[in-house]
Amino acid sequence: MSEFPGSTGLVLNEPLLWEKSRKGRSAFSAPRRDVEETPLDERLQGPQPDLPELYELDVVRHYTRLSQWNFGVDSGMYPLGSCTMKYNPKINEKLAALPGLASAHPLLPDSLVQGALRILYELERFLAEITGMDAASLQPAAGAQGELTGMLVIDAWHRSRGSKRTKILVPDTAHGTNPASAALCGYRPVPVASSGRGVLSAEAVAAAMDAETAGIMVTNPNTLGLFEENIRAIADIVHEKGGLVYGDGANLNAVMGIVDMAAAGVDVLHVNLHKTFSTPHGGGGPGAGPVCVKKHLEPFLPVPRVVCEAGRYCLSEAFPLSVGKVHAFCGNFGVLVRAYAYILSMGAAGLERASRLAVLNANYVKEKLKGVLHLPHDRPCMHECVFSERTLRERGVTTLDLAKRLMDYGFHPPTVYFPLVVHGALMIEPTETESKETLDLFVEAVKAIVEEAAADPERLKKAPGRTRVGRLDEAAAARNPRLAG
Ligand SMILES: *Cc1c(COP(=O)(O)O)cnc(C)c1O
């Protein structure tokens, strides 16, 4: 049997900092005083905050131990479907940390930040070219905010033509943020069921589209990991009735430089730099969800926009139809630098190859596991594959049991119970950065767990058993938070 990277190492206990605290300990020594002693101001003499008192070594050990209890893509495979937890090359971190970039103040005059503005200007061009669109805004801080911005742009476009529509079509295979973004923008999301093939049919869209509907939001590839193959016909139907097509491009990792979204009929699209373009994520940010649009929507993009006049870059607010600002200054600059560095270091051919490998890896896992787990849509997938719970149920266990047990084998669990259209979904996105050896180990682990399920389902229900804490009550922390300390 293979050796899995699961947790077998020395696992040290670690109390809270307050429990380790001892009166009078300190992690620093101030230089010897060479001036008269002066009492600190009154505020500091009032009630003191309850801060732990520790030696430097206590602090170092505390945080080092906590960091080792964590799991990240730097420590193991993280096949969390829909999230694209691929490895982010360290060179991009290094470049984003260059003092001239990391310390550039956002209020510096344009003349002193020509390099930073050029990065923004060129990154917009790169993203437009990669997606096939005409212009981009780098302001939105995440995919969901990109969606909101895109919806605001769609709304502004309708208004500029003197119309106000009320509904947006959202397929049942869309990401959950799509209906939320439409609703935040004042539209009523209207669900459209996907066909038995797991994709949208032109007929279903034609039946739902009317003159009250502002457009459609299509996640492509969709959350089943399938390419919406009828997208062009769907776009034609929506356009014919005066609507626009919003493309959720957060799954761009499957189609970078391969699918021309404009040719597919998409009018506005967001991409997630923290998924596809080398910003570490999973800890809550920061991220970036740039919005790319076709020419007719460019006047509505957020301001300020970076413009280039006679070789000089500057920020301009002179776009009277703009939806306004959606983020302070120009967005999360550090994330944008990483994406710029990633795109330049990969080159056009490298980006396309990364997407092809992401698709190849997902199909490899799908083929290897399709006799082991139930595969509802048995056909080529894009960057991720989605299994159902059926085989596990037959053995008396659930998707959650399998996901928990994978931790014992040293893998981050895949996304579970999403998308909702698959019962007990297990959504695996291996990404292009995992080697065949790692994929094989993952497949072997899943197979071993399915066998365990047949032999001893009760034991599986208690998994994980080799991690620091065992099976947790998933809802207790939210319902009964203990914020002591
Ligand atoms: C991740 C994701 C989003 C949301 O992006 P955030 O940056 O988490 O807001 C939207 N759509 C799809 C398809 C996604 O995978």
Coordinates of N, CA and C and ligand atoms in Angstrom, one line a residue, residues 81-84 141-147 173-178 181 218-223 248-252 270-275 281 287-289 383-384 418 427 429, ligand 1:
G81 N -13.4 21.8 -5.2 CA -14.0 22.2 -6.4 C -14.6 23.6 -6.4
S82 N -14.5 24.3 -7.5 CA -15.0 25.6 -7.7 C -14.1 26.7 -7.2
C83 N -13.1 26.3 -6.4 CA -12.2 27.2 -5.7 C -10.8 27.4 -6.4
T84 N -10.5 26.4 -7.3 CA -9.2 26.5 -8.0 C -8.0 26.7 -7.0
A141 N -13.2 43.6 -5.7 CA -12.2 42.9 -4.7 C -12.4 41.4 -4.7
A142 N -13.4 40.9 -5.4 CA -13.7 39.5 -5.3 C -14.7 39.1 -6.5
G143 N -14.9 37.8 -6.7 CA -15.8 37.4 -7.7 C -17.2 38.0 -7.5
A144 N -17.7 37.8 -6.3 CA -19.0 38.3 -6.0 C -19.2 39.8 -6.3
Q145 N -18.1 40.5 -5.9 CA -18.2 42.0 -6.2 C -18.1 42.3 -7.7
G146 N -17.3 41.4 -8.4 CA -17.3 41.6 -9.8 C -18.7 41.4 -10.4
E147 N -19.4 40.4 -9.9 CA -20.8 40.1 -10.4 C -21.6 41.3 -10.2
T173 N -27.4 25.6 -12.4 CA -26.0 25.2 -12.3 C -25.1 26.4 -12.1
A174 N -25.7 27.5 -11.8 CA -24.9 28.7 -11.6 C -24.3 28.7 -10.2
H175 N -23.2 29.4 -10.0 CA -22.7 29.6 -8.7 C -23.7 30.3 -7.8
G176 N -23.7 30.0 -6.5 CA -24.7 30.6 -5.6 C -24.6 32.1 -5.5
T177 N -23.4 32.7 -5.8 CA -23.3 34.2 -5.7 C -24.1 34.8 -6.8
N178 N -24.4 34.1 -7.9 CA -25.1 34.8 -9.1 C -26.4 35.3 -8.7
S181 N -26.1 38.3 -6.4 CA -25.7 39.6 -7.0 C -26.8 40.2 -7.8
V218 N -24.6 33.4 -16.8 CA -24.3 32.0 -17.1 C -22.9 31.7 -16.5
T219 N -22.8 30.7 -15.6 CA -21.5 30.3 -15.1 C -20.9 29.3 -16.2
N220 N -19.8 29.7 -16.8 CA -19.3 28.8 -17.8 C -17.7 28.7 -17.8
P221 N -17.2 27.5 -17.6 CA -17.8 26.2 -17.4 C -18.7 26.3 -16.1
N222 N -19.8 25.5 -16.1 CA -20.7 25.6 -15.0 C -20.3 24.8 -13.8
T223 N -21.1 24.8 -12.8 CA -20.6 24.2 -11.5 C -20.6 22.7 -11.5
D248 N -20.2 34.4 -15.8 CA -19.4 34.2 -14.6 C -18.2 33.4 -15.0
G249 N -17.0 34.1 -15.1 CA -15.8 33.5 -15.5 C -14.9 33.1 -14.4
A250 N -15.4 32.8 -13.2 CA -14.6 32.4 -12.1 C -13.9 31.1 -12.4
N251 N -14.5 30.3 -13.3 CA -13.9 29.0 -13.7 C -13.0 29.1 -14.9
L252 N -12.4 30.3 -15.1 CA -11.6 30.6 -16.3 C -10.4 29.6 -16.3
H270 N -16.8 38.4 -15.3 CA -15.8 38.7 -14.3 C -14.9 37.4 -14.3
V271 N -13.6 37.7 -13.8 CA -12.7 36.6 -13.6 C -12.2 36.7 -12.2
N272 N -11.7 35.6 -11.6 CA -11.2 35.7 -10.2 C -9.7 35.6 -10.3
L273 N -9.0 36.7 -10.0 CA -7.5 36.6 -10.0 C -7.0 35.7 -8.9
H274 N -7.7 35.6 -7.8 CA -7.3 34.8 -6.7 C -7.5 33.3 -6.9
K275 N -8.2 33.0 -8.0 CA -8.3 31.5 -8.3 C -7.3 31.2 -9.4
H281 N -5.4 32.1 -1.7 CA -6.7 32.4 -1.1 C -7.2 31.3 -0.2
G287 N -8.6 39.5 -2.5 CA -8.7 38.9 -3.8 C -8.9 40.0 -4.8
A288 N -9.3 39.6 -6.0 CA -9.7 40.6 -7.1 C -10.6 39.9 -8.1
G289 N -11.7 40.6 -8.4 CA -12.6 40.0 -9.4 C -12.8 41.0 -10.6
H383 N -12.6 21.6 -15.8 CA -11.5 21.7 -14.8 C -11.9 20.9 -13.5
E384 N -13.2 20.4 -13.4 CA -13.5 19.7 -12.2 C -14.6 18.6 -12.6
F418 N -22.4 20.5 -3.1 CA -22.5 21.6 -4.0 C -21.9 21.1 -5.3
M427 N -17.3 17.4 -5.4 CA -16.9 18.2 -6.5 C -15.3 18.3 -6.4
E429 N -11.7 19.3 -7.9 CA -10.9 20.1 -8.9 C -9.5 20.0 -8.6
Ligands
LIG1 C1 -15.6 31.4 -6.5 C2 -16.7 31.7 -7.4 C3 -17.5 32.8 -7.3 C4 -17.3 33.8 -6.2 O1 -16.0 34.4 -6.1 P1 -15.5 35.1 -4.7 O2 -14.2 35.7 -5.0 O3 -15.5 34.0 -3.7 O4 -16.6 36.1 -4.3 C5 -18.4 33.1 -8.3 N1 -18.7 32.2 -9.3 C6 -18.0 31.1 -9.4 C7 -18.3 30.1 -10.5 C8 -17.0 30.7 -8.5 O5 -16.3 29.6 -8.6

